[in-house]
mmCIF file of C-alpha atoms and ligand atoms in Angstrom:
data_model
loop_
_atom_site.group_PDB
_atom_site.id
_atom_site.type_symbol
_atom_site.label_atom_id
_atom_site.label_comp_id
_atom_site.label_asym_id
_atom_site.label_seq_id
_atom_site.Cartn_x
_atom_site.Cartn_y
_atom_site.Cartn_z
ATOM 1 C CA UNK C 30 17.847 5.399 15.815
ATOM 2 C CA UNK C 31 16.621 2.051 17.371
ATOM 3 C CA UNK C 32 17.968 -0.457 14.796
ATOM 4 C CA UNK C 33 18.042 -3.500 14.929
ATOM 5 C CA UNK C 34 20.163 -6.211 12.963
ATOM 6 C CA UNK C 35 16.816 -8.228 13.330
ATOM 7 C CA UNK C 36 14.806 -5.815 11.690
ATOM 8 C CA UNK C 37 13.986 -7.097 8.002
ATOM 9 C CA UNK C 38 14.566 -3.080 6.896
ATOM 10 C CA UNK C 39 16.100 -0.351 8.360
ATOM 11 C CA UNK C 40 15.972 3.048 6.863
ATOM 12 C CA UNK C 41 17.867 5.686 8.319
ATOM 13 C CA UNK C 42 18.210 9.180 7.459
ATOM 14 C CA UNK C 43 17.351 8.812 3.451
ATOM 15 C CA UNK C 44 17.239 11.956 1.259
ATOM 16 C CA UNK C 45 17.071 11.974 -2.720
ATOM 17 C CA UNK C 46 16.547 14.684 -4.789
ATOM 18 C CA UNK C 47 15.615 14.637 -8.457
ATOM 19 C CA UNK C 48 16.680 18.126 -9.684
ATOM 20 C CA UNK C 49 14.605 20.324 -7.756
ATOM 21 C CA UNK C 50 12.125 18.188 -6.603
ATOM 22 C CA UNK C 51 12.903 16.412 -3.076
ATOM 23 C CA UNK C 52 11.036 13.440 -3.319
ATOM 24 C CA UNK C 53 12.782 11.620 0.312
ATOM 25 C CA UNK C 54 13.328 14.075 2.348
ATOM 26 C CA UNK C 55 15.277 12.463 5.453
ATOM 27 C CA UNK C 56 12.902 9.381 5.441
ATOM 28 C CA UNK C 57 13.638 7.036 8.930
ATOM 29 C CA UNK C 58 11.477 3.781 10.275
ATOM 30 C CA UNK C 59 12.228 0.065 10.535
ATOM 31 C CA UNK C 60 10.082 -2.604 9.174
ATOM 32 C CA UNK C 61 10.292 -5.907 11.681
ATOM 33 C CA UNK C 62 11.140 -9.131 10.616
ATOM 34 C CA UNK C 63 7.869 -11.145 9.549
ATOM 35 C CA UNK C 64 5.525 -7.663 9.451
ATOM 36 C CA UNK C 65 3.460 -7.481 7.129
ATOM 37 C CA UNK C 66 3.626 -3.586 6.280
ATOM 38 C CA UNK C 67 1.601 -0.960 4.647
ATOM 39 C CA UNK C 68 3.868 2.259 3.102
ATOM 40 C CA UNK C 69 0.667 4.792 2.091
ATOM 41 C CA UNK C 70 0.656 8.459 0.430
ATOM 42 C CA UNK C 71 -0.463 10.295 -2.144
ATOM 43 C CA UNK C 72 1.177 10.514 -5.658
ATOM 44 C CA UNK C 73 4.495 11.974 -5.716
ATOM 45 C CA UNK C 74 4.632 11.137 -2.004
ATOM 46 C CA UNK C 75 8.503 9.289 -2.437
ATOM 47 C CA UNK C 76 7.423 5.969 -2.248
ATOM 48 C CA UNK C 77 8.368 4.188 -5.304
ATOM 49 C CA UNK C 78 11.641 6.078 -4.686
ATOM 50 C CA UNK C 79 12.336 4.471 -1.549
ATOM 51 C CA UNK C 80 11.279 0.998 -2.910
ATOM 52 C CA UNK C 81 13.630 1.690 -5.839
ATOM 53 C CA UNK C 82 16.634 2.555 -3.213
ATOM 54 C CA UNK C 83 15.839 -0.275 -1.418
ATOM 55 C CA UNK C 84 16.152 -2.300 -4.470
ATOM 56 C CA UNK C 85 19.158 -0.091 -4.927
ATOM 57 C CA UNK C 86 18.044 0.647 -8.358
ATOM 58 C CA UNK C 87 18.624 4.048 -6.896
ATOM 59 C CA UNK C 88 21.008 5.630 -4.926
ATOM 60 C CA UNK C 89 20.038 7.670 -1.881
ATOM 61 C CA UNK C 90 22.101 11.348 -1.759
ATOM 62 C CA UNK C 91 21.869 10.709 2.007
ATOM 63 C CA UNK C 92 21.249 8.199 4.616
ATOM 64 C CA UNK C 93 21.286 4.371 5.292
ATOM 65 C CA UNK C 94 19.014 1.040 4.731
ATOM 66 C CA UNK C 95 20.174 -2.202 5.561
ATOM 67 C CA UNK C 96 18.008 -5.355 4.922
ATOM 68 C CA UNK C 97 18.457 -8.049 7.547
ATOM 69 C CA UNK C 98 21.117 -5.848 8.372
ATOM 70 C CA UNK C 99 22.859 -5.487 5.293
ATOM 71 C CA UNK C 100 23.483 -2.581 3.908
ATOM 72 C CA UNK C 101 22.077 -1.982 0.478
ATOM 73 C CA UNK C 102 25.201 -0.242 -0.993
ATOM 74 C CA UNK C 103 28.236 -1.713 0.908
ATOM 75 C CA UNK C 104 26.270 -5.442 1.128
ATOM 76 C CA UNK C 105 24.190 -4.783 -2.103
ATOM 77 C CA UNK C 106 24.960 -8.570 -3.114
ATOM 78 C CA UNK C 107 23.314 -9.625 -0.045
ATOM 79 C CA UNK C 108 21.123 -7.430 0.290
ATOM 80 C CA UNK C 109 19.715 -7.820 -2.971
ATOM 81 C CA UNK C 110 19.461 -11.660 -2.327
ATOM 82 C CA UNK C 111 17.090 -11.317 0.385
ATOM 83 C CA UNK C 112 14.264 -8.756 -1.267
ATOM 84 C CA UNK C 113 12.071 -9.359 -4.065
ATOM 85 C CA UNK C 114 10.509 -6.401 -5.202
ATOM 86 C CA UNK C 115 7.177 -6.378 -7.793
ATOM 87 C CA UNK C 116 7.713 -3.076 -9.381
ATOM 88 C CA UNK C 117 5.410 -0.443 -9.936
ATOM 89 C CA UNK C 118 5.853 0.092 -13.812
ATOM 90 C CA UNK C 119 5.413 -3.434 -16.144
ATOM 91 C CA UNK C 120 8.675 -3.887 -17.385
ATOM 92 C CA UNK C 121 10.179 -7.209 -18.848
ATOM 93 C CA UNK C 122 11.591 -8.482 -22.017
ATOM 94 C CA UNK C 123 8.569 -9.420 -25.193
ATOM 95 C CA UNK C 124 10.026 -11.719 -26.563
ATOM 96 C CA UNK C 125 10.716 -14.686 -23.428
ATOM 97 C CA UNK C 126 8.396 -17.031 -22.870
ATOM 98 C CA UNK C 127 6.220 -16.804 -19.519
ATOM 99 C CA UNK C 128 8.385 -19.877 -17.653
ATOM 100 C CA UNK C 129 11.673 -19.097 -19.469
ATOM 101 C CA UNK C 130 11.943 -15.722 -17.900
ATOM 102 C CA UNK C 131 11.097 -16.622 -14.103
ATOM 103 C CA UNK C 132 13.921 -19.411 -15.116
ATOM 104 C CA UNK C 133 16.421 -16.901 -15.979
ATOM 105 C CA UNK C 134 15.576 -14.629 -13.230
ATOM 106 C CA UNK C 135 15.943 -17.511 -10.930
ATOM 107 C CA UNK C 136 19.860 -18.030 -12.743
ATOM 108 C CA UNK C 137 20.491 -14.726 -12.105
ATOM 109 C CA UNK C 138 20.349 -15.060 -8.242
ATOM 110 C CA UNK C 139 22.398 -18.683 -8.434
ATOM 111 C CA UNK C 140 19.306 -20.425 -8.090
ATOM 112 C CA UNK C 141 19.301 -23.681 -10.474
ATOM 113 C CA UNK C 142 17.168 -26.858 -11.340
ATOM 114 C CA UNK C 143 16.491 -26.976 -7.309
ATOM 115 C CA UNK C 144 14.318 -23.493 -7.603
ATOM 116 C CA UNK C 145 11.893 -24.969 -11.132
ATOM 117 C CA UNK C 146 9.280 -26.982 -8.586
ATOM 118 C CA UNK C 147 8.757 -23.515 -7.102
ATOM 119 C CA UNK C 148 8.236 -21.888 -9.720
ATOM 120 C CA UNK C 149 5.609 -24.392 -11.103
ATOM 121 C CA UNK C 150 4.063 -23.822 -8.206
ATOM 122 C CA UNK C 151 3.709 -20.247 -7.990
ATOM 123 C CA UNK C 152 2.529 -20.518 -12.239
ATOM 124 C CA UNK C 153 -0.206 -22.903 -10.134
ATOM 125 C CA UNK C 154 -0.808 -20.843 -7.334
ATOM 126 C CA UNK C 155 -1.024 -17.318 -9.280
ATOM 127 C CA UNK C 156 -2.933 -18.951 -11.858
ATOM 128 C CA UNK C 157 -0.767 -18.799 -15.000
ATOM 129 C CA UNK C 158 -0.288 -22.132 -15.396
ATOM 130 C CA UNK C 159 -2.022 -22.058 -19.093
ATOM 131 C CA UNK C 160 0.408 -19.509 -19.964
ATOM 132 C CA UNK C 161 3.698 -20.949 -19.058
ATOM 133 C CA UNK C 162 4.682 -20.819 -22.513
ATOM 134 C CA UNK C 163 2.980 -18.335 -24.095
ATOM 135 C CA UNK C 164 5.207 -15.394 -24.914
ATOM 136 C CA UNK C 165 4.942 -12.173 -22.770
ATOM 137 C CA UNK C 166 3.797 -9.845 -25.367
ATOM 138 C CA UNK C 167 1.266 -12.283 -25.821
ATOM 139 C CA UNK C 168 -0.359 -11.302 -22.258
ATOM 140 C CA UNK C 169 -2.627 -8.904 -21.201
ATOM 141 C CA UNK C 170 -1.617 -6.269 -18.433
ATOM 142 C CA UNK C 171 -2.945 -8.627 -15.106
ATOM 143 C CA UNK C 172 -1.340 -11.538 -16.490
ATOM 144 C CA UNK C 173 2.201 -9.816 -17.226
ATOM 145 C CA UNK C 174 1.874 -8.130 -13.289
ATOM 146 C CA UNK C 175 1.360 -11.716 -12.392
ATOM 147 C CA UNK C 176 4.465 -12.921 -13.775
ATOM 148 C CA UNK C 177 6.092 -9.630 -12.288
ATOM 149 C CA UNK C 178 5.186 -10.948 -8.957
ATOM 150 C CA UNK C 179 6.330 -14.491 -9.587
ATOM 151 C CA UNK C 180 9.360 -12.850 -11.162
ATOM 152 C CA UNK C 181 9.778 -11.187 -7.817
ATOM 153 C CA UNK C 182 9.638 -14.613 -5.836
ATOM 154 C CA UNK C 183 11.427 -17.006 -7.751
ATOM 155 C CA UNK C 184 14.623 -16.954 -5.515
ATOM 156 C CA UNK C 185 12.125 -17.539 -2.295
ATOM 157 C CA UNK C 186 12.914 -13.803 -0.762
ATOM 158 C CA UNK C 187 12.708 -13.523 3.245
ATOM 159 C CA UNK C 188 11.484 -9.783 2.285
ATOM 160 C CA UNK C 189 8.912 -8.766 -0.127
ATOM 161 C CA UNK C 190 7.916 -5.624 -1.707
ATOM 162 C CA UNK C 191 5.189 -4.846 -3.568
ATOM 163 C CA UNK C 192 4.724 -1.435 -5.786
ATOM 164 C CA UNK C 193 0.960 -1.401 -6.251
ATOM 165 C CA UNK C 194 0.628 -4.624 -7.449
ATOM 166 C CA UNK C 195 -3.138 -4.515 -7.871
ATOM 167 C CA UNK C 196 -3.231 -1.425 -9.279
ATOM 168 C CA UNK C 197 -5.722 -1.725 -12.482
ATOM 169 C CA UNK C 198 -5.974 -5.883 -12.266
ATOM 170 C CA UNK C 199 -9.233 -7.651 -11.784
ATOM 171 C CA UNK C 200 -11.160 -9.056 -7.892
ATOM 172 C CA UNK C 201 -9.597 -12.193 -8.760
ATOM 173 C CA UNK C 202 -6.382 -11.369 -9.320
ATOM 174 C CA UNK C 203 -6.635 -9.268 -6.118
ATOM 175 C CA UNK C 204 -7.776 -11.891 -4.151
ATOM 176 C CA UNK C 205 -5.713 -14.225 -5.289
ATOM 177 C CA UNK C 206 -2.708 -12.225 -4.734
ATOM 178 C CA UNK C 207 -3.858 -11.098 -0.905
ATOM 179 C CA UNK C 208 -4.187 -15.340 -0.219
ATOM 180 C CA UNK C 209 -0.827 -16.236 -1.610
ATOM 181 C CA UNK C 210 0.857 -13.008 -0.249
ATOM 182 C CA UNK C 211 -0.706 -13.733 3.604
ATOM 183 C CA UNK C 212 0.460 -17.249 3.110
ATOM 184 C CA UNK C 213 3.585 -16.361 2.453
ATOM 185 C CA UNK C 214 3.220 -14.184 5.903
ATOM 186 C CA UNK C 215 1.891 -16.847 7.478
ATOM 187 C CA UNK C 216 5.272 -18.483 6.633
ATOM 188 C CA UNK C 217 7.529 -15.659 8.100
ATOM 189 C CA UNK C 218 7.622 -13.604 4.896
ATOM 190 C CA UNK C 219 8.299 -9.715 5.660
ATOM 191 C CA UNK C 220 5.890 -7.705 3.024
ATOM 192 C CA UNK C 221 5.718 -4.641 2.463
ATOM 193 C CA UNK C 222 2.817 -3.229 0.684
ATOM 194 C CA UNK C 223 2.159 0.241 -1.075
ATOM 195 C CA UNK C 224 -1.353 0.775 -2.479
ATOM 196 C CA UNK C 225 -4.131 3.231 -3.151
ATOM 197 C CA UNK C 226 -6.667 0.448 -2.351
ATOM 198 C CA UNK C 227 -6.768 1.917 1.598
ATOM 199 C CA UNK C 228 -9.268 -1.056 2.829
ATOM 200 C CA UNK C 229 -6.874 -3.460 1.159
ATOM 201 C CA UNK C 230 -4.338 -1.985 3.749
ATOM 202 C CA UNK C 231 -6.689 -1.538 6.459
ATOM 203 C CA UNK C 232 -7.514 -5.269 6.171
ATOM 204 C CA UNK C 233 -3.617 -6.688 5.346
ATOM 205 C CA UNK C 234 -1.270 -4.376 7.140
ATOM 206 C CA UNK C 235 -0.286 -4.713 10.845
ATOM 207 C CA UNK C 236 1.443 -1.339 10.737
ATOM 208 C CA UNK C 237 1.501 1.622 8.456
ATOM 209 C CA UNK C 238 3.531 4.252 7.745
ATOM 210 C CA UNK C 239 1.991 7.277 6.292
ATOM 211 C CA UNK C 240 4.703 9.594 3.540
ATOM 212 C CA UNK C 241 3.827 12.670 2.146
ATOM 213 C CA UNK C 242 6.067 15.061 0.521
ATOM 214 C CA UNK C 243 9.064 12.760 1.135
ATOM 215 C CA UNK C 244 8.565 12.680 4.934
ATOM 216 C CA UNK C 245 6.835 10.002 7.270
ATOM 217 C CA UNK C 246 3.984 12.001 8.238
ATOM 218 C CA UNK C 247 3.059 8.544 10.506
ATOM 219 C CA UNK C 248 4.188 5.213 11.582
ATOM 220 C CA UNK C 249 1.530 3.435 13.958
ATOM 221 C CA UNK C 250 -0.317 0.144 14.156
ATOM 222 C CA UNK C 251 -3.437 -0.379 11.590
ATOM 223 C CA UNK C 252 -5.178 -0.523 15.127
ATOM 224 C CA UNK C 253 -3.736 2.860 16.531
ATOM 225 C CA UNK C 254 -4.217 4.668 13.605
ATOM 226 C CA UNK C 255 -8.063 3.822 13.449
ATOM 227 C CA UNK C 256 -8.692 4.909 17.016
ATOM 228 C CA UNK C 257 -6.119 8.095 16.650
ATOM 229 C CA UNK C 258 -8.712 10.152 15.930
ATOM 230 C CA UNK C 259 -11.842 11.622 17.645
ATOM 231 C CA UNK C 260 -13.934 11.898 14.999
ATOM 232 C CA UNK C 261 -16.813 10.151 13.596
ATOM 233 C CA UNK C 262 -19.413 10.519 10.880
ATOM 234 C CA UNK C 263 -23.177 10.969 11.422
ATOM 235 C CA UNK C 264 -25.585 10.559 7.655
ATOM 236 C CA UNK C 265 -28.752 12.844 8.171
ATOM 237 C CA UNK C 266 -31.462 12.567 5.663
ATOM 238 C CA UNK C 267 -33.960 15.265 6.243
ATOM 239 C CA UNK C 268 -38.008 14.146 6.197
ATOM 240 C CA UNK C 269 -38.466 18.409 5.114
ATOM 241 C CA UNK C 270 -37.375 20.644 3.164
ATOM 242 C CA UNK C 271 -35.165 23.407 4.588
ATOM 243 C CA UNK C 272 -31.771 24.676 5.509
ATOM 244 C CA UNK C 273 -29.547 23.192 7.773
ATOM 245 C CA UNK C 274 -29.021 25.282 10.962
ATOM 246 C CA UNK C 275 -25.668 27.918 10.420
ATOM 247 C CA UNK C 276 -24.061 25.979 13.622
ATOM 248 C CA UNK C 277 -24.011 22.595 11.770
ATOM 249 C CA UNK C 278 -22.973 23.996 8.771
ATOM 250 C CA UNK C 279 -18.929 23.951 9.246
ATOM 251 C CA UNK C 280 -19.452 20.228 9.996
ATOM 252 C CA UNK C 281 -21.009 19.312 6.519
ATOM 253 C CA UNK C 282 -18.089 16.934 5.257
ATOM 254 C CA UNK C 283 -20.083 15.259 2.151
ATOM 255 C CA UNK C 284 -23.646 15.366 0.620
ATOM 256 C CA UNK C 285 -24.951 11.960 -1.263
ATOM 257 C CA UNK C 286 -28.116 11.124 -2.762
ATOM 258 C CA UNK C 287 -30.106 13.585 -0.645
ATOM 259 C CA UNK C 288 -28.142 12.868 2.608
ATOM 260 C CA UNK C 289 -25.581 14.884 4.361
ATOM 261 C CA UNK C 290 -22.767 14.395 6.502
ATOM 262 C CA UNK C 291 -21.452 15.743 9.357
ATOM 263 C CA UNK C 292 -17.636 15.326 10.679
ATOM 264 C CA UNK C 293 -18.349 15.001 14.693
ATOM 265 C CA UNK C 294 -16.042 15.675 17.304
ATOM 266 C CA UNK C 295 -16.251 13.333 19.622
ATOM 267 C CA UNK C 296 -15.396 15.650 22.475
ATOM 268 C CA UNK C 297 -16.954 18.756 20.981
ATOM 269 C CA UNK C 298 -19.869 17.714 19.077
ATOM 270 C CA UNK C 299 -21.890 15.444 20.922
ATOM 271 C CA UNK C 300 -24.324 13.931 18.461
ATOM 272 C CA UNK C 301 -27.756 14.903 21.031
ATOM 273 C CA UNK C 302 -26.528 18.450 20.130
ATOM 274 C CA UNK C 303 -27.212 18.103 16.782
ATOM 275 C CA UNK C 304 -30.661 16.064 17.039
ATOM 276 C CA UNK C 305 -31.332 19.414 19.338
ATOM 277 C CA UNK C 306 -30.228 22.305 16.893
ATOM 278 C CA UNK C 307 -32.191 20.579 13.843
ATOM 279 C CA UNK C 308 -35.436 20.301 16.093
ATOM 280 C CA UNK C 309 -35.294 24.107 16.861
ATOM 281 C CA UNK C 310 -34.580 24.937 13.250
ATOM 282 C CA UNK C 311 -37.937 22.915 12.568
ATOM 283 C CA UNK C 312 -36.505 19.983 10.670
ATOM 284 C CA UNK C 313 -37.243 16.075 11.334
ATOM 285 C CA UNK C 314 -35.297 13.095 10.380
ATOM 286 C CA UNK C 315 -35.730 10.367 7.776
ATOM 287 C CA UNK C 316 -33.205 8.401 8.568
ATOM 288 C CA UNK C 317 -29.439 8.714 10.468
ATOM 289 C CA UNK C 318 -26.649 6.662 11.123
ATOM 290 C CA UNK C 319 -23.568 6.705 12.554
ATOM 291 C CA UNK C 320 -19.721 5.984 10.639
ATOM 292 C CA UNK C 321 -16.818 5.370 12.562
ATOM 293 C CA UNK C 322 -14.100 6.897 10.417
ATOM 294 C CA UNK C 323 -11.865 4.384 7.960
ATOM 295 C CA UNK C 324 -8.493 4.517 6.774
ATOM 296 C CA UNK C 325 -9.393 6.433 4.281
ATOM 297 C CA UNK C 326 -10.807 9.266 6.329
ATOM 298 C CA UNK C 327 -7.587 9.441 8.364
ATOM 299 C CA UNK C 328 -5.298 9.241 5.432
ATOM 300 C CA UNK C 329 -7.214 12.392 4.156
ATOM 301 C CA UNK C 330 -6.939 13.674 7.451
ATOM 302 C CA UNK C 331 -3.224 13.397 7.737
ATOM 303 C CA UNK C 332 -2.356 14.298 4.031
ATOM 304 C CA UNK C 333 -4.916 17.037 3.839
ATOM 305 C CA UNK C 334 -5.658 15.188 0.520
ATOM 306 C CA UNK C 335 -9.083 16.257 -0.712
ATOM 307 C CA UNK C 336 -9.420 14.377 -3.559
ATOM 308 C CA UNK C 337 -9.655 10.931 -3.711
ATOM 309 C CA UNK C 338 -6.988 8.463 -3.572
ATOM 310 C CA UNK C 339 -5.090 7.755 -6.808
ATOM 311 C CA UNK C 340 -7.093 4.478 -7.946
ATOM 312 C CA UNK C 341 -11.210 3.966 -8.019
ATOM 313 C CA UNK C 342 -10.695 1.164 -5.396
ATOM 314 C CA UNK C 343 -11.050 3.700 -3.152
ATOM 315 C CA UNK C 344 -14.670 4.388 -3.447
ATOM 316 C CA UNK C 345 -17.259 2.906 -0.932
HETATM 317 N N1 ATP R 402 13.390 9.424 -12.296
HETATM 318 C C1 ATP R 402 12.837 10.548 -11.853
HETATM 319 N N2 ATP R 402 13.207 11.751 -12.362
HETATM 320 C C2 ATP R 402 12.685 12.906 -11.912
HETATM 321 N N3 ATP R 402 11.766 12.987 -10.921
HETATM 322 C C3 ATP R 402 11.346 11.838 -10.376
HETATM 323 C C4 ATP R 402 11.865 10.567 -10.812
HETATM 324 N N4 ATP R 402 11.255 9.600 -10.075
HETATM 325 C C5 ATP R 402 10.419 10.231 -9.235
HETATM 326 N N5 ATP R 402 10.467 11.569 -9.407
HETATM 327 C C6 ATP R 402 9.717 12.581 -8.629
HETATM 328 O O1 ATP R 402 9.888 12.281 -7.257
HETATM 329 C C7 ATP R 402 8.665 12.442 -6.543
HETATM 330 C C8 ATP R 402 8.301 11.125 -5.868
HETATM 331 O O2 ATP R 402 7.926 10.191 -6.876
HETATM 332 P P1 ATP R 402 7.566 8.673 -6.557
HETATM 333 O O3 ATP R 402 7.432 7.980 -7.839
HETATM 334 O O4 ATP R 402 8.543 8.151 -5.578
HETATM 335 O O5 ATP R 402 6.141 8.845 -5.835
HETATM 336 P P2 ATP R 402 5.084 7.727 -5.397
HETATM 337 O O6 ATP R 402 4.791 7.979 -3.962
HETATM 338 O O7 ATP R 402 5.561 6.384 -5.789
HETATM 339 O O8 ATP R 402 3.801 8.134 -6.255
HETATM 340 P P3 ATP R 402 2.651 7.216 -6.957
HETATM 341 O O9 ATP R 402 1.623 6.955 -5.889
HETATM 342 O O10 ATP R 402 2.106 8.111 -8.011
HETATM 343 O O11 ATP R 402 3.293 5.992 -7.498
HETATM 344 C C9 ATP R 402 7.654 12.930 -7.556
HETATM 345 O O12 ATP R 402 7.605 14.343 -7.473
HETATM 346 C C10 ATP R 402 8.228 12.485 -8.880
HETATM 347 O O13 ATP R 402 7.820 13.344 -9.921
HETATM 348 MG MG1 MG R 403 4.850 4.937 -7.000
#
């Protein structure tokens, strides 16, 4: 494998099994130093797992990853010094207060008095300044992920990862996360982003990787990935009543509020063909347009993932 000690992670060759169930199943890709990186998939897909190996919460059964070129097991001090990792699941202790526990997590990596204008400023900046002392059973669920995520930062991490950190919080919180997060980037900040919001990656991520069933099913550019595929989407609403013709019918990929629409191939399916066939079956248009598919289309393409992704956010 291509590695690279400048690589912010390298994964090589990781398995895991829990029991029966092989959730990595030799997983390899490198994220580059500064990216700012999407890891997509359905649930169950591995990817918590490999953020949790990463973390080295986990151990791998097989396989490699070094972070700026440090391995996670034989390095894991240093290694765990330059990742901050917002965790999927909201755990933390009731009891601390809000600016109490990003102070003790900030002990905890060596960091002292130096690191407390920092995090002021991310209580400022993630908008929890009115809670620094308010105790964090006290908070509701979008407050404590925002102290997760400050948790995460405290110790100023060249490499950030993010378990579905908007998963179930408010716009605000979302947007207010994507500014400080691509500000961060903007400063040379590696991130690395899982979500089930796909036009949250589509707009964020520079590169994606796509895991399902434990394996990378993809690794391309945002940009490649969009234009992978010759496909597009054409919305008919019919001005009649009446059937549509038995050629289009395979191509039906969704009907919605009385319109219907077809999955084109670019090469095969030339839109003037279907103007033609629905003439000589005697039916006239109301309206049309054209869709150029999302991420969302491909990621159901490549997952063969029918139903919707995991969180609302998904919905157009
Ligand atoms: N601690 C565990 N014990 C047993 N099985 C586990 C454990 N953690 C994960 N798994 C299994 O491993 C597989 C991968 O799970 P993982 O949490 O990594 O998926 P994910 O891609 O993060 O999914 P989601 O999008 O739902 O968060 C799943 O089949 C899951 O049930
Ligand atoms: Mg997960």
């Amino acid at each position: 494998m291509n590695t690279s000690s400048t690589d912010a992670l390298s994964i090589d060759g990781v398995r895991k099994a829990y029991g029966k169930v092989q959730a990595l199943d030799g997983v390899s890709f490198n994220i580059r130093r500064g990216e700012f990186f999407g890891l997509l998939g359905p649930n169950g897909a591995g990817k918590s797992t490999l953020i949790s190996i990463i973390a080295g919460l986990v151990r791998a059964d097989e396989g490699r990853i070094g972070v700026l070129g440090h391995d996670t097991v034989r390095d894991w001090r240093s290694a765990r010094r330059l990742i901050g990792v917002v965790p999927q699941e909201l755990v933390f202790d009731p009891f601390f207060k809000v600016v109490d526990m990003l102070r003790i997590q900030a002990g905890y990596y060596g960091c002292g008095r130096e690191s407390w204008p920092w995090i002021d400023e991310m209580l400022v900046k993630l908008d929890l300044e009115s809670k620094r002392n308010a105790s964090m059973r006290t908070l509701s669920g979008g407050m404590k992920r925002r102290v997760l995520i400050a948790q995460a930062l405290v110790h100023r991490p060249p490499v950030v990862i993010l378990d579905e950190p908007t998963a179930g919080v408010d716009v605000e919180l979302r947007r207010t996360l994507w500014s400080f997060m691509s500000e961060l980037h903007a400063k040379g900040t590696t991130v690395v982003l899982t979500t089930h919001y796909l036009e949250e990656a589509q707009d964020l991520c520079e590169r994606i990787a796509i895991i399902d069933k434990g394996k990378v099913r993809v690794i391309e550019t945002t940009a490649q990935l969009l234009n992978r595929h010759p496909f597009r989407f054409l919305r008919i609403k019919l001005a009649n009543e009446g059937a549509l013709p038995e050629s289009l019918r395979p191509l039906v990929s969704g009907e919605k509020n009385g319109s219907i629409e077809l999955r084109l191939d670019r090469e095969k399916h030339p839109i003037g063909g279907v103007f033609t066939a629905l003439r000589a079956a005697g039916l006239d248009l109301e309206d049309v347009h054209t869709r150029e598919p999302d991420l969302e289309d491909i990621f159901i393409e490549l997952t063969h993932d029918n139903s919707r992704p995991a969180v609302a956010g998904g919905a157009r």
